[in-house]
Short mmCIF file of C-alpha atoms and ligand atoms in Angstrom, two decimals:
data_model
loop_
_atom_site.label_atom_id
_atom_site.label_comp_id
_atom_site.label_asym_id
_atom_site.label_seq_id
_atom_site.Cartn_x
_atom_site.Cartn_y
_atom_site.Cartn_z
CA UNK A 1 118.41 -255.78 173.27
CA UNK A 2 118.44 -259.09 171.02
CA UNK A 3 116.25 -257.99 167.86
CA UNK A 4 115.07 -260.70 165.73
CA UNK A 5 116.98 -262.11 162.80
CA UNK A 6 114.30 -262.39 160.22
CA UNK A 7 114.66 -263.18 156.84
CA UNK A 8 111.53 -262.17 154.91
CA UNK A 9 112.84 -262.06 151.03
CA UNK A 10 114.40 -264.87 149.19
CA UNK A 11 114.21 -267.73 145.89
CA UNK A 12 114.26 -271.31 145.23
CA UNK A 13 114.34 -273.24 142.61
CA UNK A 14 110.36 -273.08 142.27
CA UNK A 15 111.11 -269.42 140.59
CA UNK A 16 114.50 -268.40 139.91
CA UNK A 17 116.80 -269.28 142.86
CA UNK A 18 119.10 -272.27 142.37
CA UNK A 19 118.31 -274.06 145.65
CA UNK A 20 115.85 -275.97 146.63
CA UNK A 21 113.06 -275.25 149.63
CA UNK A 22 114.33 -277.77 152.09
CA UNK A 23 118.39 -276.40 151.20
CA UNK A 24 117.48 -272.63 151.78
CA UNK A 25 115.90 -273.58 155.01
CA UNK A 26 119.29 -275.27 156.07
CA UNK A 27 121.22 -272.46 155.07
CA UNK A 28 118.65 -269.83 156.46
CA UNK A 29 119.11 -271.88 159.73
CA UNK A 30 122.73 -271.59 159.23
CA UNK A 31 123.61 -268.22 159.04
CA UNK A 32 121.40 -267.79 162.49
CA UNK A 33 117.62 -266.52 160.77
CA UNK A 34 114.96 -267.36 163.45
CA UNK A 35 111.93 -265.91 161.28
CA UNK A 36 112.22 -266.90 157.85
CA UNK A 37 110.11 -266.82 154.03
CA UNK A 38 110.29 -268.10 151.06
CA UNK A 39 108.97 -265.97 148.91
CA UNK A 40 108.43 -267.02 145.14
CA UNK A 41 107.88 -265.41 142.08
CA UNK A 42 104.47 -265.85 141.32
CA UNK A 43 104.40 -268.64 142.88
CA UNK A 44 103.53 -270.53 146.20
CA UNK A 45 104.36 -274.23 145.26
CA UNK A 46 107.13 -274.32 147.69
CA UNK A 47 104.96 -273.21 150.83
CA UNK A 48 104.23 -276.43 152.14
CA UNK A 49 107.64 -278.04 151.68
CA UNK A 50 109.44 -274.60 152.71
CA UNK A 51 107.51 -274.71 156.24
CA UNK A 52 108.17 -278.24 157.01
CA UNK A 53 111.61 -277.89 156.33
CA UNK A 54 111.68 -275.05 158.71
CA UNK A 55 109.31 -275.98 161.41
CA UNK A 56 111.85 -279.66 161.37
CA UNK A 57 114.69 -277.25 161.81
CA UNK A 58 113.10 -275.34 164.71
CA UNK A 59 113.03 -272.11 162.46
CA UNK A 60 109.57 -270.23 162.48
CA UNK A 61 107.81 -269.22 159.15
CA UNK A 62 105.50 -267.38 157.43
CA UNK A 63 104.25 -268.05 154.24
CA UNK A 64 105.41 -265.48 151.02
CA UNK A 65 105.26 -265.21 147.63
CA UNK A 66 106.63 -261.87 145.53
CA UNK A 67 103.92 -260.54 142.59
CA UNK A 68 105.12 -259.14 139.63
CA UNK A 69 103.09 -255.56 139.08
CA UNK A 70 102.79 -253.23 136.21
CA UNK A 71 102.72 -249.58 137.29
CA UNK A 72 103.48 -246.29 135.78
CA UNK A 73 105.52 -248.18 133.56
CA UNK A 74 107.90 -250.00 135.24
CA UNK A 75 107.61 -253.54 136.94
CA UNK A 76 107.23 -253.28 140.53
CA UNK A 77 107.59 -256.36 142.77
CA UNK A 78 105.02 -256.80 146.12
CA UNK A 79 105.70 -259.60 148.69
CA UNK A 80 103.07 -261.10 150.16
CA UNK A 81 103.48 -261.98 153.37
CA UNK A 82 101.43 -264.47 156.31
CA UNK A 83 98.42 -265.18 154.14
CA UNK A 84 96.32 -268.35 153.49
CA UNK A 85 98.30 -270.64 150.60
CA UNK A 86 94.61 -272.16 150.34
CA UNK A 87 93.08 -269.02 149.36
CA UNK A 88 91.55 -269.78 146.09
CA UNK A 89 91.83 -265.80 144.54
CA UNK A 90 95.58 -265.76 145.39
CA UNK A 91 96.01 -268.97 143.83
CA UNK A 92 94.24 -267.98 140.69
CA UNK A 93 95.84 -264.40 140.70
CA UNK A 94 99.09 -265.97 140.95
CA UNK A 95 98.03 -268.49 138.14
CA UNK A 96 97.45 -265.90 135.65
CA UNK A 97 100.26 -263.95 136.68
CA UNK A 98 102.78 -266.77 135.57
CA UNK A 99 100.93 -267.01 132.31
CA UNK A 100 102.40 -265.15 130.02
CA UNK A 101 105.90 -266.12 130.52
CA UNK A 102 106.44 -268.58 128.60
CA UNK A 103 106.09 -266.73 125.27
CA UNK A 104 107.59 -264.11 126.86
CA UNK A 105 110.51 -266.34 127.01
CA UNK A 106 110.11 -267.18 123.59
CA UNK A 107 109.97 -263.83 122.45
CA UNK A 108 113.18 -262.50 124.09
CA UNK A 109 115.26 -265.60 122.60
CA UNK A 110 113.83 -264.28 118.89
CA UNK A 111 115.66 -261.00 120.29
CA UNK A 112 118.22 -262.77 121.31
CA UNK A 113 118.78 -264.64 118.14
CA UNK A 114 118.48 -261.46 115.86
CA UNK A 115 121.69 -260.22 118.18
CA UNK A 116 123.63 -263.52 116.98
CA UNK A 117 122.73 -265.39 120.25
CA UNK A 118 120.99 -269.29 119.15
CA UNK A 119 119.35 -271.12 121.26
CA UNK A 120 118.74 -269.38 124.15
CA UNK A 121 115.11 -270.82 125.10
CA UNK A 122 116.37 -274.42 125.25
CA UNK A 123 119.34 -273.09 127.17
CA UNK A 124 117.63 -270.93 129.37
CA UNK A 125 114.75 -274.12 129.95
CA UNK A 126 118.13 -276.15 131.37
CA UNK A 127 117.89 -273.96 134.11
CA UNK A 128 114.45 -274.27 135.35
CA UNK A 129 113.21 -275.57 137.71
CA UNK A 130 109.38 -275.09 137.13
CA UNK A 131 107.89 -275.15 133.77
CA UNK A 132 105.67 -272.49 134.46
CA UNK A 133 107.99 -269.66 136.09
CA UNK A 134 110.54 -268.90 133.58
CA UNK A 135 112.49 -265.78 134.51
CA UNK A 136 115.05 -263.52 132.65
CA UNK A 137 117.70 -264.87 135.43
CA UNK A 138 117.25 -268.34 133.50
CA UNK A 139 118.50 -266.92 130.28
CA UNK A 140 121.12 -264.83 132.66
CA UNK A 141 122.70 -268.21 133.22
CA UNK A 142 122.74 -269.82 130.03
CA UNK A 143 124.20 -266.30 128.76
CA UNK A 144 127.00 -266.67 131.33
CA UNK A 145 127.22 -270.26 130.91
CA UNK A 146 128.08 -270.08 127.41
CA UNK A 147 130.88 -266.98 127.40
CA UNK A 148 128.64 -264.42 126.00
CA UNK A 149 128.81 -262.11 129.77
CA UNK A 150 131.18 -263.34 132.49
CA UNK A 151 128.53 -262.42 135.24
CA UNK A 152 124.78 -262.07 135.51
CA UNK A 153 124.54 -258.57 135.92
CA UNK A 154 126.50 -257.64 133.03
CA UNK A 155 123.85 -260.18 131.18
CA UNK A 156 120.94 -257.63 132.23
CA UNK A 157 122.80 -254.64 131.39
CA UNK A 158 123.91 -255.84 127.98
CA UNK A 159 120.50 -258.12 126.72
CA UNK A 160 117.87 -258.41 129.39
CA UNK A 161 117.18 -254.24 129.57
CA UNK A 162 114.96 -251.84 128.09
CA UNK A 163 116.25 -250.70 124.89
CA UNK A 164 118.41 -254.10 124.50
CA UNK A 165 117.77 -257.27 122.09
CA UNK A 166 116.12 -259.64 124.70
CA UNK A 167 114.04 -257.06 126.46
CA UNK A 168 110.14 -258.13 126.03
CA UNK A 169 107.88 -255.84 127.78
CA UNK A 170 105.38 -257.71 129.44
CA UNK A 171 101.93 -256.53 131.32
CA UNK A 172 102.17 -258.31 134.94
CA UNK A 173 99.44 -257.48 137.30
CA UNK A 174 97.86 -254.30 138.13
CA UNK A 175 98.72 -252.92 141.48
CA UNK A 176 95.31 -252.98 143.36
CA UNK A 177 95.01 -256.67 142.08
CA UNK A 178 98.15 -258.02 144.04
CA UNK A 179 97.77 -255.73 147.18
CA UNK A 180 94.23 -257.13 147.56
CA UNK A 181 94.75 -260.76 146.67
CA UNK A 182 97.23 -260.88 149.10
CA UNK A 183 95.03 -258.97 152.30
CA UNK A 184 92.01 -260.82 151.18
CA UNK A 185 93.51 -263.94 151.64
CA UNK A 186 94.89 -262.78 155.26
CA UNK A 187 98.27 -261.52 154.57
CA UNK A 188 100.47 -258.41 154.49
CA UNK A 189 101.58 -256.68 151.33
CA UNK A 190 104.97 -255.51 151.21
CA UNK A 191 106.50 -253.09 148.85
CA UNK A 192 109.47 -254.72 148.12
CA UNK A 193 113.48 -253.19 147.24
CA UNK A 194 111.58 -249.00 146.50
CA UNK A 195 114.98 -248.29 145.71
CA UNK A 196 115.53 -250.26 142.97
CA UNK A 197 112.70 -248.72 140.47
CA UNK A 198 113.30 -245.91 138.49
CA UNK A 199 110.62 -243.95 139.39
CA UNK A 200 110.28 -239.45 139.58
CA UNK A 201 109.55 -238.51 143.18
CA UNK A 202 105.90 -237.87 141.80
CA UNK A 203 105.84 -241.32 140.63
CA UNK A 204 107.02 -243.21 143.52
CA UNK A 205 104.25 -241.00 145.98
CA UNK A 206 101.88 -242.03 143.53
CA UNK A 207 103.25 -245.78 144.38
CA UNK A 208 103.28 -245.78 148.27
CA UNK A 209 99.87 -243.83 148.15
CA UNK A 210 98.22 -246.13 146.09
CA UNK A 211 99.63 -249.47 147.55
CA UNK A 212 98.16 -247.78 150.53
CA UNK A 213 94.55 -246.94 149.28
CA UNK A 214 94.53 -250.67 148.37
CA UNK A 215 95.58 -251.82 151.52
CA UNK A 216 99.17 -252.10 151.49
CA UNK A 217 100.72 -251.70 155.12
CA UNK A 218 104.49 -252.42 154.82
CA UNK A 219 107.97 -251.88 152.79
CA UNK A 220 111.12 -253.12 152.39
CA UNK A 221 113.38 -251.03 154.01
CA UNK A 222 116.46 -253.42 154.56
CA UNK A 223 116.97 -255.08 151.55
CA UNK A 224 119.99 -256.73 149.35
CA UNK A 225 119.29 -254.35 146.80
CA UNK A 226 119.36 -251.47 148.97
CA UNK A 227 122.95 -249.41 149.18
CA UNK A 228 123.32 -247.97 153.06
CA UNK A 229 121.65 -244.19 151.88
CA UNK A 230 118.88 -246.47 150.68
CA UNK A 231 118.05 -248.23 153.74
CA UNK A 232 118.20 -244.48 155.51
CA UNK A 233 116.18 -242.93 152.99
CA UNK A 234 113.44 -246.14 152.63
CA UNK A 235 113.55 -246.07 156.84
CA UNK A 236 112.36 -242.16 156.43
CA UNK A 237 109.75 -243.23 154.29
CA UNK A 238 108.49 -246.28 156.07
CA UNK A 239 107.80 -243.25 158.68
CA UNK A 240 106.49 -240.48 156.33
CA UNK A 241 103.95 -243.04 154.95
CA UNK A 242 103.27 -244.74 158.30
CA UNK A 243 104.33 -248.17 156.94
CA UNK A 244 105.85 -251.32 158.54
CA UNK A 245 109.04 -251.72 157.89
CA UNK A 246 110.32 -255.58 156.46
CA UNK A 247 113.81 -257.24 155.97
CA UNK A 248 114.90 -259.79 153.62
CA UNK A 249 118.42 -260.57 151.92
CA UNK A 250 116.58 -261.98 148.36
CA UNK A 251 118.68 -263.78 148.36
CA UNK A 252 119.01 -266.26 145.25
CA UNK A 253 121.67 -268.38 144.38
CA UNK A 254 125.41 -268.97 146.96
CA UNK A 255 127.50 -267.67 143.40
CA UNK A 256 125.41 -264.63 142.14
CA UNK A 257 123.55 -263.19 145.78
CA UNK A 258 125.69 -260.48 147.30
CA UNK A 259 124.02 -260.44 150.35
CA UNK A 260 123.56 -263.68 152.40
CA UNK A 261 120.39 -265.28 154.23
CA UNK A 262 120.10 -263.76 157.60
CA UNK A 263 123.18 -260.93 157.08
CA UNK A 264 121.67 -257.68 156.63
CA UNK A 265 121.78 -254.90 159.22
CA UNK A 266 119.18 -254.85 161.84
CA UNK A 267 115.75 -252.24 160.88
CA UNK A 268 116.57 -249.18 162.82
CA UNK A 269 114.69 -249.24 166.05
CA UNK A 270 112.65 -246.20 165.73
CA UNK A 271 110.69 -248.68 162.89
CA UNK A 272 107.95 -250.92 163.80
CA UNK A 273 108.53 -254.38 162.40
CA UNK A 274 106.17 -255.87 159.74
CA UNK A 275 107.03 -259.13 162.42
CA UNK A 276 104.91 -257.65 164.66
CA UNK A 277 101.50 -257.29 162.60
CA UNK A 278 102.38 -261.25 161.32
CA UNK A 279 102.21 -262.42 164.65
CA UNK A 280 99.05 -264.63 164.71
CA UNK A 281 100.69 -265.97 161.28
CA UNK A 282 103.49 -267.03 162.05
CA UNK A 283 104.25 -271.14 162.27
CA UNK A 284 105.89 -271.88 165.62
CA UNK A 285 108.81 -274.51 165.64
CA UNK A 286 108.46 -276.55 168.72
CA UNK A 287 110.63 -275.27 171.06
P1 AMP B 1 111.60 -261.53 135.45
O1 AMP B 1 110.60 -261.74 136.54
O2 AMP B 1 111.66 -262.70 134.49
O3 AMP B 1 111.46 -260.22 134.75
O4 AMP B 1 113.04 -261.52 136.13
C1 AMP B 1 113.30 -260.63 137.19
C2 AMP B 1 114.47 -261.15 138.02
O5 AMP B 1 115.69 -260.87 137.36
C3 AMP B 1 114.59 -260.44 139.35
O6 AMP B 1 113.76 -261.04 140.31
C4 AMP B 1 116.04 -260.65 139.68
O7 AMP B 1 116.23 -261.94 140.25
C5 AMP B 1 116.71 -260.65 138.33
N1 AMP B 1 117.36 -259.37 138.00
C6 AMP B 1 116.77 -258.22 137.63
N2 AMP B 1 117.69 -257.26 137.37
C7 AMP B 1 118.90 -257.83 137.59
C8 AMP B 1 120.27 -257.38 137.49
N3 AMP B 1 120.57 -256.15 137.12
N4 AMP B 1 121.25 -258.27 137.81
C9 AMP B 1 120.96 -259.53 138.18
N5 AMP B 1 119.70 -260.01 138.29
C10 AMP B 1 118.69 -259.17 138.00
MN1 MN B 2 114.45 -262.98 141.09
MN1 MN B 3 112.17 -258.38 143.29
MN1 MN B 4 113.05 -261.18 145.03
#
């Protein structure tokens, strides 16, 4: 049986990916996706030119974003999946979401600069894309860029942490908040990469129950950021909690994404597909 090769996780250069919209769709094409989204953080400015790239490339899409969340005190990322980019309470929730992060940004390069590191806002600005979506990965680059880490992840580890010199904590939105902006404007919230928080087993019950009081209906269960016991254990929760189960490389950038557009294992069959409840969303490419 052929199952579908969808791709429902990844950046551009509208958040912190270093490709653009119409370049990710080539290379989602590429490496054989047939259902693919762009999904943003914080962001849906590159909706419209994500889709037409697509729908030229005979690729179907669905529209995404990823919202940065506050709970229990960690950050918690939700896709959004299939909704309405016109809805006006998405874009405004989205809006304020992106607010803060510019003096964020200026904040962790004071941290940075009290470790010996100048000039990391400027630096970190050469890497944007969008003015109003700057991201720790922007100062990740400048930090490699300059010699101070020879790899991204060694940049987060070392500065971009809790408990190191450019860590700002930062209030994103509140759980209920994202889950409903994004079913109230048509779509399906996804709890995206579970195994990459930090949470107690209390904690992350708490999470899936809540996202589901709110109206949550899906999680990532193959994911980049998943090792292969994740994707097993996320699978067993996707059942236990009677979720959907999504799939998406997030992928970012050809030199710092370990897992390519399109290349992750199939969901295990016993799963339903969050495909299947975005079916009257989906854009059709001409056959
Ligand atoms: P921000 O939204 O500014 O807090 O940045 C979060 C982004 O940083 C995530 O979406 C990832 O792209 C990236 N990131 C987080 N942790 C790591 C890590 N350990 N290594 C590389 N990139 C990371
Ligand atoms: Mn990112
Ligand atoms: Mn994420
Ligand atoms: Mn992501």
């Amino acid at each position: 049986m052929h199952l579908l090769n969808a791709d429902l996780h990844c950046h551009s250069n509208i958040s912190d990916g270093t490709l653009t919209p119409e370049a990710l769709a080539a290379r989602a094409q590429a490496h054989g996706v047939e259902l693919w989204s762009l999904t943003d953080h914080d962001e849906i400015g590159g909706q419209q030119r994500a889709r037409d790239a697509a729908l030229a490339l005979g690729l179907d899409y669905v529209t995404g974003t990823e919202i940065s969340v506050s709970f229990a005190g960690q950050t918690v990322h939700i896709v959004g999946l299939g909704f309405d980019a016109d809805d006006a309470a998405l874009r405004q929730g989205l809006a304020a979401t992106r607010s803060g992060r510019r003096e964020r940004a200026q904040q962790m390069a004071e941290g940075l600069a009290q470790a010996g590191i100048r000039g990391a806002f400027e630096g970190a600005l050469r890497y944007v894309g969008n003015p109003e979506l700057i991201s720790r990965t922007h100062f990740a680059r400048f930090l490699v860029e300059t010699g101070v880490c020879a790899d991204t992840h060694s940049v987060f580890r070392r500065y971009l942490t809790e408990g190191h010199p450019g860590y700002v904590p930062h209030a994103w939105a509140r759980l209920g908040d994202a889950v409903r902006w994004i079913v109230e404007a048509g779509g399906v919230a996804v709890v995206a990469h579970p195994g990459r928080y930090r949470f107690s087993p209390t904690e992350e019950y708490a999470l899936f129950t809540e996202f589901i009081a709110h109206g949550g209906r899906a999680v990532e269960v193959m994911t980049g950021s998943h090792s292969a016991a994740e994707h097993i254990r996320y699978a067993e929760a996707a059942l236990e909690f009677g979720l959907l189960a999504s799939r998406g490389s997030d992928f970012h950038s050809p030199g710092e994404s370990r897992t390519e557009l399109g290349a992750l294992p199939d969901l295990p069959g016993r799963l339903t597909p969050v495909w299947e409840a975005l079916a009257p969303r989906i854009q059709r490419a001409a056959a």
